Coordinates of C-alpha atoms in Angstrom, one line a residue:
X1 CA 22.0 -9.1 -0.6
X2 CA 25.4 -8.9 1.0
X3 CA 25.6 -7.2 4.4
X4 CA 28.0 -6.7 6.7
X5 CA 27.7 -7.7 10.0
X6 CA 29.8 -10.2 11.0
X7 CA 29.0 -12.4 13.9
X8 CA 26.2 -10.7 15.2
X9 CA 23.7 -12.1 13.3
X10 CA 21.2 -14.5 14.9
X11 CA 19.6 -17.6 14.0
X12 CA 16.4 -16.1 13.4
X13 CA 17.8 -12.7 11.3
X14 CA 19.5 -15.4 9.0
X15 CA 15.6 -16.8 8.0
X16 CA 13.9 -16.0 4.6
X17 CA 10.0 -14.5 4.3
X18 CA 7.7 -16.8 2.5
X19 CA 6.4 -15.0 -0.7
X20 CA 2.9 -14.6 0.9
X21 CA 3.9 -13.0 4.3
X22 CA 3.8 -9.2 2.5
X23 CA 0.3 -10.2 1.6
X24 CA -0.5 -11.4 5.5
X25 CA 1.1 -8.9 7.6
X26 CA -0.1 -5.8 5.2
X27 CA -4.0 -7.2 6.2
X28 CA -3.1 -7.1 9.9
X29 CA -1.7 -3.8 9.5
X30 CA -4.9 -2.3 7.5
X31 CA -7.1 -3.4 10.0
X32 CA -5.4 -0.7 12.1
X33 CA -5.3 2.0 9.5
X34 CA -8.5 1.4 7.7
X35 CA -10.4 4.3 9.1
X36 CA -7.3 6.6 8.3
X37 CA -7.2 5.2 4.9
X38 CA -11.3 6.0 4.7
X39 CA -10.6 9.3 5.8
X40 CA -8.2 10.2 3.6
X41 CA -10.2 9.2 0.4
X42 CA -13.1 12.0 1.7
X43 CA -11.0 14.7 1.8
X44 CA -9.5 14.1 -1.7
X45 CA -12.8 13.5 -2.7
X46 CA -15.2 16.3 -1.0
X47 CA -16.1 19.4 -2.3
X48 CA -16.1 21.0 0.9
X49 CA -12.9 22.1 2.5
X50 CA -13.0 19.9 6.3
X51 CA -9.9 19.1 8.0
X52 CA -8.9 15.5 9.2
X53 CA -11.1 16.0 12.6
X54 CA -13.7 17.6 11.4
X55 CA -14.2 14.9 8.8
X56 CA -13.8 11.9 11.1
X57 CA -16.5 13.8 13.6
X58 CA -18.8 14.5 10.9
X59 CA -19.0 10.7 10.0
X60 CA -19.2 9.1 13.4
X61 CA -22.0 11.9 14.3
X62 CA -24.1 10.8 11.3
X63 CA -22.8 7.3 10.9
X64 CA -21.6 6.0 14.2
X65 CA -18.3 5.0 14.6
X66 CA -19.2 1.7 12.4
X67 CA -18.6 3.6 9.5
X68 CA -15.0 4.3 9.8
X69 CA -15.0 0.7 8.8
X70 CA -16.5 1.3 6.1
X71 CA -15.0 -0.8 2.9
X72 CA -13.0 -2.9 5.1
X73 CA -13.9 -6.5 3.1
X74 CA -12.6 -4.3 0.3
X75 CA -9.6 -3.5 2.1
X76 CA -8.6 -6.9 3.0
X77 CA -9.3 -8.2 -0.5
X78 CA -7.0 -5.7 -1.7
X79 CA -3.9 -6.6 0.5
X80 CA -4.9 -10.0 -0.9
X81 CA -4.5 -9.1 -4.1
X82 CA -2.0 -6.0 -4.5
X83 CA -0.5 -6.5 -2.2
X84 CA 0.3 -9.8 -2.2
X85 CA 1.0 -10.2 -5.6
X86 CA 3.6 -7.1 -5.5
X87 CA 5.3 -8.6 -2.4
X88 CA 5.5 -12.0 -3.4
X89 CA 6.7 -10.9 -6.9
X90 CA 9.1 -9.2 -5.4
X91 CA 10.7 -11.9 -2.8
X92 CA 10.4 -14.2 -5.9
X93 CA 12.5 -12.1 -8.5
X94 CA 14.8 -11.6 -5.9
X95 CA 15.9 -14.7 -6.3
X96 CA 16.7 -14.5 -9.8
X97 CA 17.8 -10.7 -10.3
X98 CA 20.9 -8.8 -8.3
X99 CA 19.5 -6.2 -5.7
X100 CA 22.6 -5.9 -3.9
X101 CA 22.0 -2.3 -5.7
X102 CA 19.8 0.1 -5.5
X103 CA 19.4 -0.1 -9.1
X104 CA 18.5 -3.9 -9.0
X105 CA 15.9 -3.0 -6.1
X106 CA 14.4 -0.5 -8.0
X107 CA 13.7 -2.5 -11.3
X108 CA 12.4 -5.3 -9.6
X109 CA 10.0 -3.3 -7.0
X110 CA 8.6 -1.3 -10.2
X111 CA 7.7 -4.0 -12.5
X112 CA 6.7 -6.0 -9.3
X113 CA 4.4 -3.0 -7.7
X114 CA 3.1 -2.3 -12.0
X115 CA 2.2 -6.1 -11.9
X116 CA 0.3 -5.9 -8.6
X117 CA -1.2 -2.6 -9.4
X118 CA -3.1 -4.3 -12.3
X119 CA -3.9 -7.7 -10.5
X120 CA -5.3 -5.5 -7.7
X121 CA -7.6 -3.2 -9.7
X122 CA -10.6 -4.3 -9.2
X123 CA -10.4 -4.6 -5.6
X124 CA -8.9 -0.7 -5.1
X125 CA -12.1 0.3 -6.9
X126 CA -14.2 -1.9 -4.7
X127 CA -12.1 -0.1 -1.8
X128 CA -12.8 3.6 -2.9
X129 CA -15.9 3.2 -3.7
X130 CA -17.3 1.4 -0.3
X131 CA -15.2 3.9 1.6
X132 CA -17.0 7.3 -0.6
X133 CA -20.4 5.9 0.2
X134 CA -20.4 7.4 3.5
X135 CA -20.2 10.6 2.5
X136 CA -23.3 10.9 -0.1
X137 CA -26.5 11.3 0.5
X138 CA -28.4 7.7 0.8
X139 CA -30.2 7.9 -2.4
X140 CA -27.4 8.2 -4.1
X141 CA -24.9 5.5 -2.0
X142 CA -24.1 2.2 -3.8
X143 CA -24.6 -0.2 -0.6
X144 CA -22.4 -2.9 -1.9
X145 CA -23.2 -5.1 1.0
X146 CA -19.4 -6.8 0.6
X147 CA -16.4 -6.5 -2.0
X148 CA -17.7 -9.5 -2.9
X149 CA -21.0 -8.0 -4.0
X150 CA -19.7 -4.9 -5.3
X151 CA -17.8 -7.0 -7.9
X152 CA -20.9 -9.3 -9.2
X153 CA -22.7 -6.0 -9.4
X154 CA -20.2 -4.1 -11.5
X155 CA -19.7 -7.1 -13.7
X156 CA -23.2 -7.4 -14.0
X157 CA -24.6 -3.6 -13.9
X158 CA -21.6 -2.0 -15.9
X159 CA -19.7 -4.7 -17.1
X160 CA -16.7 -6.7 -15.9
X161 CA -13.9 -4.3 -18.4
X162 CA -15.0 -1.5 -15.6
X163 CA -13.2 -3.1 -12.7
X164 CA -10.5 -2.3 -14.5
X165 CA -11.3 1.2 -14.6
X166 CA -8.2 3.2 -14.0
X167 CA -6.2 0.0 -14.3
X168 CA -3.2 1.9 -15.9
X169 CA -3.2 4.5 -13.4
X170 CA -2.9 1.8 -10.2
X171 CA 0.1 0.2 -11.9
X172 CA 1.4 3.1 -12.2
X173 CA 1.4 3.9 -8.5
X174 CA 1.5 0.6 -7.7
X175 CA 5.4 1.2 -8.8
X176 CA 6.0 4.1 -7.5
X177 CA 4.7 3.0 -4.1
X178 CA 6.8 -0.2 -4.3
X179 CA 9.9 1.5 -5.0
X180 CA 9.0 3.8 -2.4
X181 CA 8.5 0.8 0.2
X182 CA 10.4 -2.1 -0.4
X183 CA 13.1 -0.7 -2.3
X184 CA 13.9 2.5 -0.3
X185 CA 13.4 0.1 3.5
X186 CA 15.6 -2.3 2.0
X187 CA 18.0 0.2 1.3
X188 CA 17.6 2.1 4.4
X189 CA 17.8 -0.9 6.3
X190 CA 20.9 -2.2 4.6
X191 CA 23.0 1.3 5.3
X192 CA 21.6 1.7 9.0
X193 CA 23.0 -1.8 9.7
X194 CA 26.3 -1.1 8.2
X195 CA 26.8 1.8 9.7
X196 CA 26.7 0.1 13.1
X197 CA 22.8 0.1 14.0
X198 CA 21.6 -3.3 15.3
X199 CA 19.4 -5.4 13.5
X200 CA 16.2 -4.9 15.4
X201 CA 12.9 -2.9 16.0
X202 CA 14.3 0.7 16.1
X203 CA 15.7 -0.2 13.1
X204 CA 13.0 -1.7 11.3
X205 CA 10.5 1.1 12.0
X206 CA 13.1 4.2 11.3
X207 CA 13.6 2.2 7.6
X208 CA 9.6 1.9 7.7
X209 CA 8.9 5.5 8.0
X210 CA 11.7 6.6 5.3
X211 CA 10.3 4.4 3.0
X212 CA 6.7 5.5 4.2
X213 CA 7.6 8.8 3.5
X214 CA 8.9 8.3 0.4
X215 CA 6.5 6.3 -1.3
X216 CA 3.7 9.1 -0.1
X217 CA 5.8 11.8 -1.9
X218 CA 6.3 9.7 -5.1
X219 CA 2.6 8.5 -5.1
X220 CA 0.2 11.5 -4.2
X221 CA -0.7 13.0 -7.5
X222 CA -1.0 9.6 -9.1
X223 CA -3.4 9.3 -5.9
X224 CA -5.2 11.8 -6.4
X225 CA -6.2 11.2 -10.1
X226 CA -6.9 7.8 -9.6
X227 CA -9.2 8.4 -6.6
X228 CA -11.2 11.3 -8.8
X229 CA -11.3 8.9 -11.8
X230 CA -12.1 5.7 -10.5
X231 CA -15.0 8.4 -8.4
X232 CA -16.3 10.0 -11.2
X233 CA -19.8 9.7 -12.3
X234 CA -20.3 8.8 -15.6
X235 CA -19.3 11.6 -18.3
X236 CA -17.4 13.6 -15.7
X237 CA -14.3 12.9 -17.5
X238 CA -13.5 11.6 -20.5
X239 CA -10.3 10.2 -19.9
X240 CA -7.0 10.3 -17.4
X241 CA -5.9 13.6 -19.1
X242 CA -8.8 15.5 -18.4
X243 CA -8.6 14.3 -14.9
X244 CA -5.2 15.8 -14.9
X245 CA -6.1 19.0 -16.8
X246 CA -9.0 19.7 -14.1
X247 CA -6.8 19.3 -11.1
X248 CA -4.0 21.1 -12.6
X249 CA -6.2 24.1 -13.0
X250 CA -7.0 24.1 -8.9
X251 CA -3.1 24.6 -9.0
X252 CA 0.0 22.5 -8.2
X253 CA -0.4 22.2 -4.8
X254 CA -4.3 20.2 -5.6
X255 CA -2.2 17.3 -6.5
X256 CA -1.0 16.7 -3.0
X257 CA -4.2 17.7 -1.7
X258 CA -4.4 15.6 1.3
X259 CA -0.6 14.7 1.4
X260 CA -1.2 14.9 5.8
X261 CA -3.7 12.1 6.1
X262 CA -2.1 10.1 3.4
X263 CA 1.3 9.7 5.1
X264 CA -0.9 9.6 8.3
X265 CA -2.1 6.5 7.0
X266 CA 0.9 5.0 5.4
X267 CA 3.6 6.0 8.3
X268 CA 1.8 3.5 10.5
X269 CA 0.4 1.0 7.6
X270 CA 4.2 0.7 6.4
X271 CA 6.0 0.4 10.0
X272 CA 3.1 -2.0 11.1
X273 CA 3.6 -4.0 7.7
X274 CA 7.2 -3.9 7.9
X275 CA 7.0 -4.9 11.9
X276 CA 4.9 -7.3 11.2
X277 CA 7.0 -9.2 8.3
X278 CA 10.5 -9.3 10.0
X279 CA 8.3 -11.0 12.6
X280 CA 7.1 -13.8 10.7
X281 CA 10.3 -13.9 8.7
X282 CA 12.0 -14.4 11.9
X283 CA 9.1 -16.7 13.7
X284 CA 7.9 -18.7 10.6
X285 CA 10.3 -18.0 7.9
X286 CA 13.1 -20.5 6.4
X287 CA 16.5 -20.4 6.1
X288 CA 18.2 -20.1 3.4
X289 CA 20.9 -22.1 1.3
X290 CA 25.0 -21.5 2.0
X291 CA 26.1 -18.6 0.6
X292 CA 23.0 -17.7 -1.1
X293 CA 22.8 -13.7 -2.1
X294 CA 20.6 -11.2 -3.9
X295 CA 17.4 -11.9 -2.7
X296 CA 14.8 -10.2 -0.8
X297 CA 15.8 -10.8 2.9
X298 CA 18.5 -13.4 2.4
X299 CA 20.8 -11.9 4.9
X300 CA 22.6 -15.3 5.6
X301 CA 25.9 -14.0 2.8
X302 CA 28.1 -12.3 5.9
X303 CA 31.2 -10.5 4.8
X304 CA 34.1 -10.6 7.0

């Protein structure tokens, strides 16, 4: 990626991200959002019409405030996974496809996020699952103890093809959501600094929450299916296009039913993730070769 900035580059700015820091610095970032992210499954989920507070109060009041942590080995396995393998796809093809574009960034942060959609399916089920549990009755709760345990007891219980269940629909989103985030900050990042913004934390968090926005907007229905899907009880639905037809009939707007708490949940997880990899980048990253360009933070190609 070319970018003009002349001398004002630093040392550090010129360093590359290991492949694996998307993976590390999205787990630091869901520890802060988890209980967002839990809440945000209920509401989609539930029957009952509660609003973000009421929700959170309900669970603490019958749970304690334990619960909002509810899933979190899942969580972490997935940014271990997905995200990981999304990122790290990413950084890699960048250094073998042109995304001085937008074009190039969006072909390579589809078929990366489509990749690490499917490699991360089994965790995301392990994640929704853990985090519904707190909302049904205890008879009917699946007390998976760990992700861990939730996976030897779905291979075991219902086979290991249903951790893939919904595996089509997480790639998809798994896409759109990477387009929406590494593709769009990228982007947003690049024209902010030409357009005379410094290369620094202001600017890394308004790229963030563009990209943060976007991705919500571009993944929410997809969201929404998949959560009701991967949910369902057995015979509920008998495919991804009932799923659709059934929502569709609650009208449009039950496709971005619980839009708020999503981006509530993904402003901060994608400015904390983002924070949290120009850090290492900068700290722990490597610099890269002369006059090395197209790849995913190789700022070191300075046009005069």
């Amino acid at each position: 990626m070319s970018i003009r900035r002349g001398g004002l580059m630093s040392y550090n700015q010129r360093r590359i991200a290991r492949w694996y820091f998307g993976g590390l610095a999205s787990s630091m970032a869901a520890m802060v959002t988890h209980p967002i992210d839990l809440i945000k499954v209920l509401i989609q989920t539930q029957a009952e019409k509660l609003s973000v507070f009421q929700t959170t109060r309900k669970i603490v009041k019958e749970q304690g405030p334990m619960a909002m942590y509810n899933g979190i080995s899942a969580s972490m396995l997935r940014q271990y996974t997905y995200t990981l393998a999304r990122f790290g796809i990413y950084s890699v093809g960048s250094g073998a496809m042109d995304t001085s574009t937008m074009t190039g960034k969006t072909c390579l942060a589809a078929i990366a996020g489509g990749i690490g959609g499917f490699v991360g399916a089994p965790a995301d089920l392990i994640n929704v699952r853990l985090q519904n549990d707190v909302k049904l009755p205890p008879e009917k709760r699946r007390n998976y103890k760990h992700a861990i345990d939730g996976l030897v007891r779905i291979t075991r219980d219902e086979g290991w093809k249903n951790l893939f269940n919904g595996a089509s629909m997480i790639a998809l989103r798994g896409a759109f959501m990477t387009v929406g985030q590494i593709a769009f900050y990228e982007q947003s990042k690049s024209q902010m600094i030409k357009l005379g913004m410094p290369e620094n934390m202001g600017t890394y968090i308004l790229a963030s929450m563009i990209s943060s926005v976007v991705a919500t907007t571009l993944t929410q229905p997809i969201d929404v299916v998949k959560t009701r899907r991967m949910n369902a009880a057995p015979g509920e639905y008998s495919g991804l296009g009932d799923v659709f037809v059934k929502t569709s009939k609650e009208g449009p707007l039950a496709f971005f039913k619980g839009y708020v708490p999503s981006l509530s949940r993904l402003l901060p997880h994608t400015v904390l993730l983002f924070l949290g990899l120009e850090y290492l980048r900068t700290h722990f990253g490597y610099l890269p070769e002369p006059k090395q360009t197209g790849a995913f933070y190789r700022y070191d190609d300075v046009d005069d």
